[in-house]
Short mmCIF file of C-alpha atoms and ligand atoms in Angstrom, two decimals:
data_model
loop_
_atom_site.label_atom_id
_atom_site.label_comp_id
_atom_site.label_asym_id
_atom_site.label_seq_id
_atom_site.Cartn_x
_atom_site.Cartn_y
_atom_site.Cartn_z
CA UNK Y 985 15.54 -122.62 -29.77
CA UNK Y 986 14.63 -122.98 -26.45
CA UNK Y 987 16.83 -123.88 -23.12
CA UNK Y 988 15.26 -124.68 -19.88
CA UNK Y 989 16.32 -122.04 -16.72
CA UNK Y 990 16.27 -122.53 -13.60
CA UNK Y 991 16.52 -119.82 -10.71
CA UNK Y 992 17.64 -120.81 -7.19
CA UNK Y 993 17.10 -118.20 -4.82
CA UNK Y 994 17.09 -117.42 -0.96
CA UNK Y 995 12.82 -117.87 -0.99
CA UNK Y 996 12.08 -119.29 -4.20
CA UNK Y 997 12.96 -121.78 -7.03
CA UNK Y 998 11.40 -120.77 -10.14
CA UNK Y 999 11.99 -122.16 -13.97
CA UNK Y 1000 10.60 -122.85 -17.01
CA UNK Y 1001 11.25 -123.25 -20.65
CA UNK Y 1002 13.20 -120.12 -22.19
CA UNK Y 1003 12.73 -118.79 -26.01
CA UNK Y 1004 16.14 -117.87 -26.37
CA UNK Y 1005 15.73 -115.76 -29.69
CA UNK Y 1006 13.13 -113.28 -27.78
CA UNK Y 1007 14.62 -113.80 -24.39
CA UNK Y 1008 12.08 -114.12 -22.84
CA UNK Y 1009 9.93 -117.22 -20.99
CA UNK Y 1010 8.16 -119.34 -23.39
CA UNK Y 1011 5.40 -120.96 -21.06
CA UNK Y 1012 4.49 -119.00 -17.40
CA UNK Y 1013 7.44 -120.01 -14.72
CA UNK Y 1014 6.74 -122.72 -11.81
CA UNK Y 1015 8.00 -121.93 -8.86
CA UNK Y 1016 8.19 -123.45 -5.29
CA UNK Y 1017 9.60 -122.32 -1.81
CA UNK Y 1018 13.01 -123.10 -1.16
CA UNK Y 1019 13.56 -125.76 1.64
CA UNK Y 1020 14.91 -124.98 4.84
CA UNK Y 1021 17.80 -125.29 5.42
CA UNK Y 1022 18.42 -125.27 2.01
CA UNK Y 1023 20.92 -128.60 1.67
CA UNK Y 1024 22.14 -129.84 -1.79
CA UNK Y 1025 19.95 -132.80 -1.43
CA UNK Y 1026 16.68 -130.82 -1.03
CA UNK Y 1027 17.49 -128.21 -3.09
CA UNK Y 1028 18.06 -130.55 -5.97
CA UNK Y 1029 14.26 -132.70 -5.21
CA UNK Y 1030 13.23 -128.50 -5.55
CA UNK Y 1031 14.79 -128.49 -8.82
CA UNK Y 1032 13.07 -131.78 -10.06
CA UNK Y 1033 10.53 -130.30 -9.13
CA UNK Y 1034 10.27 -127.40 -11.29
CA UNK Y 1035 11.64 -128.97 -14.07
CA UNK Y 1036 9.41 -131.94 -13.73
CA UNK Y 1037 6.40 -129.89 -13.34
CA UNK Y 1038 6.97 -129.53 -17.23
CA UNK Y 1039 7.87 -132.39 -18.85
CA UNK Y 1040 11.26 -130.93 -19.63
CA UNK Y 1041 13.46 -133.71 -21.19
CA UNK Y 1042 16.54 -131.33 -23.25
CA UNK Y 1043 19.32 -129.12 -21.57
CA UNK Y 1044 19.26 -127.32 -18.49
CA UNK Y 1045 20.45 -123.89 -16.95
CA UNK Y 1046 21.01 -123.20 -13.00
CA UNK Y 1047 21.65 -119.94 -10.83
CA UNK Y 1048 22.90 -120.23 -8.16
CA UNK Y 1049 23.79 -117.79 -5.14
CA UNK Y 1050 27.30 -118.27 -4.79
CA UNK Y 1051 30.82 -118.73 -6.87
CA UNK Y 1052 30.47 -121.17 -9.57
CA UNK Y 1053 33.86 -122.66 -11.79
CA UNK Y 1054 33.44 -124.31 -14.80
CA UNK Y 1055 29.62 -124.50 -14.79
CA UNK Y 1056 29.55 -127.17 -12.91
CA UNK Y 1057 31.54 -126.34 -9.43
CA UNK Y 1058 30.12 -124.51 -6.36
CA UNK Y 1059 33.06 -122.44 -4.39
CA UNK Y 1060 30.98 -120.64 -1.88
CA UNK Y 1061 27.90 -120.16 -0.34
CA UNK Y 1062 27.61 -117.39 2.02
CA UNK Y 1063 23.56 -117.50 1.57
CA UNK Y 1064 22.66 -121.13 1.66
CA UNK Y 1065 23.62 -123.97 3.20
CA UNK Y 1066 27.16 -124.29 4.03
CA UNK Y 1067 27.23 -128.33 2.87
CA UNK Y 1068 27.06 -126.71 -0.69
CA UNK Y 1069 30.89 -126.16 -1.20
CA UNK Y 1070 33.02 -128.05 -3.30
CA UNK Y 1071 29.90 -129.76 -4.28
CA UNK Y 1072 29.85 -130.91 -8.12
CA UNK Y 1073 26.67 -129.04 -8.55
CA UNK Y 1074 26.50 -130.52 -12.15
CA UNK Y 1075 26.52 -133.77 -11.29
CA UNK Y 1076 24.38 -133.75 -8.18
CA UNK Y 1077 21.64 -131.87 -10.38
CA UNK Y 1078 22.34 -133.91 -13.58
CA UNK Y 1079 21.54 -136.91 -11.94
CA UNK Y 1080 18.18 -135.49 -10.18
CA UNK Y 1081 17.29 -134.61 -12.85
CA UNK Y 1082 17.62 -138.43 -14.61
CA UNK Y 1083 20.69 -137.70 -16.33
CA UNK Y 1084 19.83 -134.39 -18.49
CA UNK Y 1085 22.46 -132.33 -19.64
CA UNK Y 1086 23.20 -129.26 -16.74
CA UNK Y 1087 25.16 -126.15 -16.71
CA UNK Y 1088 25.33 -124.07 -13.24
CA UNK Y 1089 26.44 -120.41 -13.19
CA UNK Y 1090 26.37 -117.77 -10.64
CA UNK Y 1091 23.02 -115.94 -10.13
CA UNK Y 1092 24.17 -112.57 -10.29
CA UNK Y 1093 26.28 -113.62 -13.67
CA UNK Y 1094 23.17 -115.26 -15.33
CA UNK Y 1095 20.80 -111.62 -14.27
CA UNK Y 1096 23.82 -110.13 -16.10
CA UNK Y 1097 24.11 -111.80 -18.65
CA UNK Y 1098 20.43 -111.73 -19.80
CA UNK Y 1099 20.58 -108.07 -19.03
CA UNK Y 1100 23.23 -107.54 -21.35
CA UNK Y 1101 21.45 -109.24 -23.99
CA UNK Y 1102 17.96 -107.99 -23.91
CA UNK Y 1103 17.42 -105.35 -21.19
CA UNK Y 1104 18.86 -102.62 -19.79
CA UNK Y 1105 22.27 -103.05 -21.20
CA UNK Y 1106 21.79 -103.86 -24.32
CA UNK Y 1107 24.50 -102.64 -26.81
CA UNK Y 1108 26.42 -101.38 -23.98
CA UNK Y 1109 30.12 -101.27 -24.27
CA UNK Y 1110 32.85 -100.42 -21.80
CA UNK Y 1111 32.69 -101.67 -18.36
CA UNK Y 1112 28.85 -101.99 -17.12
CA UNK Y 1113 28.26 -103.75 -13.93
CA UNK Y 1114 25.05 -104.92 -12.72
CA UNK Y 1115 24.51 -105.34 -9.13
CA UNK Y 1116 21.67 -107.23 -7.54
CA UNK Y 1117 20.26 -106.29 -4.35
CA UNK Y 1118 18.53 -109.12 -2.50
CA UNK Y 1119 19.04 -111.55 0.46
CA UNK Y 1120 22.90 -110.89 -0.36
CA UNK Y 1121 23.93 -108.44 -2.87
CA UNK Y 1122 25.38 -110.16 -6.65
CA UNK Y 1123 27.46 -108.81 -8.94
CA UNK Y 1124 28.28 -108.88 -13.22
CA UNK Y 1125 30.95 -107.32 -14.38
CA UNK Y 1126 31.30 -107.10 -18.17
CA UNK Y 1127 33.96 -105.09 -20.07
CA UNK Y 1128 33.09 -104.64 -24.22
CA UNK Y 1129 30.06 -107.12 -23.09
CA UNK Y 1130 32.12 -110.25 -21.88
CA UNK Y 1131 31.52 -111.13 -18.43
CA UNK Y 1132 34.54 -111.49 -16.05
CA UNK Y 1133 32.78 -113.81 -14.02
CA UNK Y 1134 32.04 -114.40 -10.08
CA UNK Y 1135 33.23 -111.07 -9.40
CA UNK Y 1136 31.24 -111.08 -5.88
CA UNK Y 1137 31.41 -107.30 -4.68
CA UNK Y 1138 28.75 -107.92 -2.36
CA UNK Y 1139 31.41 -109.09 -0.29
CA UNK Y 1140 33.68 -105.52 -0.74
CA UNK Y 1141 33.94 -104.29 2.90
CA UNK Y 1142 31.77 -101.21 3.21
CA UNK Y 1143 32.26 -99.26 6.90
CA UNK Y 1144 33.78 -102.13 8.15
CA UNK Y 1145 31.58 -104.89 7.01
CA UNK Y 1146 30.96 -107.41 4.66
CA UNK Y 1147 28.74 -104.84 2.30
CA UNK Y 1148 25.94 -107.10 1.60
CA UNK Y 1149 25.22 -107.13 5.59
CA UNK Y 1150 24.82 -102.93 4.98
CA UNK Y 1151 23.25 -102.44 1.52
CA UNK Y 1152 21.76 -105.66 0.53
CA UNK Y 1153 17.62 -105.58 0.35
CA UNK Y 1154 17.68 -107.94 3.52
CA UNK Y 1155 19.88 -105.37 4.98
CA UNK Y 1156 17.09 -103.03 4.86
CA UNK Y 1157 14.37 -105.13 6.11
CA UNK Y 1158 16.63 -106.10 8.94
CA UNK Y 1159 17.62 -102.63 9.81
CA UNK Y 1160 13.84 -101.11 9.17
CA UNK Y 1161 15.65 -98.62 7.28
CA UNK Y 1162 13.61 -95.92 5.47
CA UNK Y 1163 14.18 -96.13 1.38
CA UNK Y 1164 16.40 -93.02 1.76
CA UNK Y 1165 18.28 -94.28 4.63
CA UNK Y 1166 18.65 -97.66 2.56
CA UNK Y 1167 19.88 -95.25 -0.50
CA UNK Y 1168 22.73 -93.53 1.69
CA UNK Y 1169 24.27 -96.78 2.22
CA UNK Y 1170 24.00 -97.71 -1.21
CA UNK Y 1171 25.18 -94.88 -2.53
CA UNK Y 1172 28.44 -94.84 -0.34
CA UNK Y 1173 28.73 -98.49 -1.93
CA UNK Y 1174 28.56 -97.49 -5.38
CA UNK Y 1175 30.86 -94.58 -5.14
CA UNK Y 1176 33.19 -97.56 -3.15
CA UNK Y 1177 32.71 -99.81 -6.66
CA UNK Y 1178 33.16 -97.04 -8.95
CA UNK Y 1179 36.00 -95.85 -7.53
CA UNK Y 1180 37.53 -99.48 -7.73
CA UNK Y 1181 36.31 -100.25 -11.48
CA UNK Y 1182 35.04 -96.70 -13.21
CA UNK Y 1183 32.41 -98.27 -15.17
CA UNK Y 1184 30.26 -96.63 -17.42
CA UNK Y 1185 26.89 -97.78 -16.11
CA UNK Y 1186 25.72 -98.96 -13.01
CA UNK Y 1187 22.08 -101.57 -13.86
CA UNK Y 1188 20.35 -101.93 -10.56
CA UNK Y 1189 18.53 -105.54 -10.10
CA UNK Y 1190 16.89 -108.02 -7.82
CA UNK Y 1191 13.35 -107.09 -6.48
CA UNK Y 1192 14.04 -103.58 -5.92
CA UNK Y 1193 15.13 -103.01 -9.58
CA UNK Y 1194 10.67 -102.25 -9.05
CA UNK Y 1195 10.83 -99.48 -6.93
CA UNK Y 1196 13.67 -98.24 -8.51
CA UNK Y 1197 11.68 -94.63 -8.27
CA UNK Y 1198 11.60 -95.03 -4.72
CA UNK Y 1199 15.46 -94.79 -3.96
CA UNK Y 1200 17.41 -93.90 -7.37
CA UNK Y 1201 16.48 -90.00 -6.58
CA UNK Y 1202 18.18 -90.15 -3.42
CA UNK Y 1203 20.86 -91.35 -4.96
CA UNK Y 1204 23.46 -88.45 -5.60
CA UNK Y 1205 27.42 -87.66 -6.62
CA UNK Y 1206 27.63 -91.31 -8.69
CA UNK Y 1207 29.29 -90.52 -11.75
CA UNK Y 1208 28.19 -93.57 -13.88
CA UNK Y 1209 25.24 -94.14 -15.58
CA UNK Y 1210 22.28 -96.02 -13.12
CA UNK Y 1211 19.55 -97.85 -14.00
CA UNK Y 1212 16.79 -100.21 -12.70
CA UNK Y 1213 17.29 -103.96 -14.87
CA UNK Y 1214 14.37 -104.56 -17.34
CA UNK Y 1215 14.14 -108.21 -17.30
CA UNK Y 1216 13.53 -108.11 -13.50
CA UNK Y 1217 12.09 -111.20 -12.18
CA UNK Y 1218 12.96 -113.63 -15.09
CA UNK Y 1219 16.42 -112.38 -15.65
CA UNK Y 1220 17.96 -115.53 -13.84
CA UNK Y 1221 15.89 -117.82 -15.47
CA UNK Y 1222 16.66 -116.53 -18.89
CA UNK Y 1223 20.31 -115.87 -18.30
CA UNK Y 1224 21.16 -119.24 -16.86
CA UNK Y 1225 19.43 -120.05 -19.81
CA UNK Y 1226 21.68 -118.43 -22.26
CA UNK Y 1227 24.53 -119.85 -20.58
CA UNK Y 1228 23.55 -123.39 -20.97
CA UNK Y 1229 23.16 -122.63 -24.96
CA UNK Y 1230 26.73 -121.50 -25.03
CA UNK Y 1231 28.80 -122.97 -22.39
CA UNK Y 1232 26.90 -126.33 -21.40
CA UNK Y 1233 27.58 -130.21 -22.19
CA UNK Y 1234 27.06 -130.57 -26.19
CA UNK Y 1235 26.65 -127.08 -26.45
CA UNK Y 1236 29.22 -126.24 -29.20
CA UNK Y 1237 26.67 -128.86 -31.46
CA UNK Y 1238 23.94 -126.96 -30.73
C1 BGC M 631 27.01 -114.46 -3.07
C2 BGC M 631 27.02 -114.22 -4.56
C3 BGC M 631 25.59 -114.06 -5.05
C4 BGC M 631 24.88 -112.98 -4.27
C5 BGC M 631 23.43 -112.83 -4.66
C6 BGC M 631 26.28 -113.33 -2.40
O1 BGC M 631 26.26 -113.55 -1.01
O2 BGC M 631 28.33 -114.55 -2.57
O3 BGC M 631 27.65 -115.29 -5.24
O4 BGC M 631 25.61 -113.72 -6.43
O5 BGC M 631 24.94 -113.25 -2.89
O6 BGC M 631 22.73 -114.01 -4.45
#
């Protein structure tokens, strides 16, 4: 079967059609730029956009970069514009998109989710947290492999800030920090989440999950498991994906 996904992110919005058996994209992704300021309304013309761009007529997944309730919901949006909260993100989107059937769901959640499926955490029981390090950072948890979703511990407080502003992959562009200096700070937040949740395995994603050789030697005294995510670039699209199969409108007749 296949589900479309769409990923919004800080610099892109990127979709297509998902094979949700292989997990994997089942044409090559469109993507376009993400308007600035990045309002509901122009967001949403974004996301007809990319959906448009194929045709796409049957259900529809969304990330997006902040809390999400009920797949439909937006709570915060400490990335994007601010106009997004307590927007009905399902309707606003629905309608763009001429009245096709939309679930939303946290970006972070959907990477994990897809992760958990066919990448790096496949099969993994206990408590595995993904953690996505980008313009903000995201976070999954799952415990047995159900999600407890919107967990946000980007927004822990790590040496007195919001952690994102210290660890995130922005954080390290804005600080010209050095890939090990980046890695101290990241390691002092993982030993800050594991002391909090003890998980088993740490799975490191967002565009750095690439370079993953770069900092994961520098980083040290974690007891958990860490890896670099698998599905990388896709995962959102995929995940959000998955989430629309199980959890969107008409999905229990699918
Ligand atoms: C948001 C999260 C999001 C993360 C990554 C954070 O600032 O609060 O909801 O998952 O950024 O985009």
């Amino acid at each position: 079967m296949q589900i479309f996904g769409v990923d919004i992110g800080g610099s892109g919005i990127k979709g297509a059609p998902v094979d949700l058996d292989r997990g994997d994209l089942a044409q090559e992704r469109h993507k376009i730029l993400t308007p600035h300021p990045a309002t509901p309304d122009a967001v949403a013309d974004g996301v007809r956009e990319v959906v448009g761009h194929f045709g796409w007529t049957g259900p529809v997944g969304i990330t997006f970069p902040g809390v999400v309730t009920g797949g439909a919901m937006i709570r915060t949006a400490a990335n994007v514009d601010k106009g997004w909260i307590d927007t009905d993100a399902r309707v606003l989107l629905g309608d763009r998109l001429g009245g096709l059937p939309v679930t939303v769901v946290n970006d972070a959640d959907a990477a994990g989710v897809a992760e958990m499926a066919f990448g790096a955490g496949r099969g993994r029981r206990g408590t595995v947290i993904l953690l996505t390090f980008g313009t903000g950072i995201g976070s999954a948890v799952f415990a047995d492999g159900v999600l407890v979703p919107n967990s946000e511990l980007g927004h822990l407080e790590l040496d007195g800030h919001d952690a994102e502003k210290r660890a995130s992959s922005k954080a390290k562009e804005d600080h010209d920090l050095s890939w090990e200096q980046w890695a101290q700070r990241v390691q002092k937040y993982l030993a800050h989440v594991e002391m909090l949740f003890s998980p088993e395995l740490f799975i490191i994603g967002g565009g750095v999950s690439r370079k993953a050789h770069k900092f994961l030697p520098h980083l040290q005294g974690i007891k958990a498991e860490i890896v670099p995510a698998q599905l990388q670039n896709n995962a959102g699209i995929v995940g959000a994906a998955m989430r629309a199969a199980t959890e969107g409108p008409g999905a229990a007749a699918r």
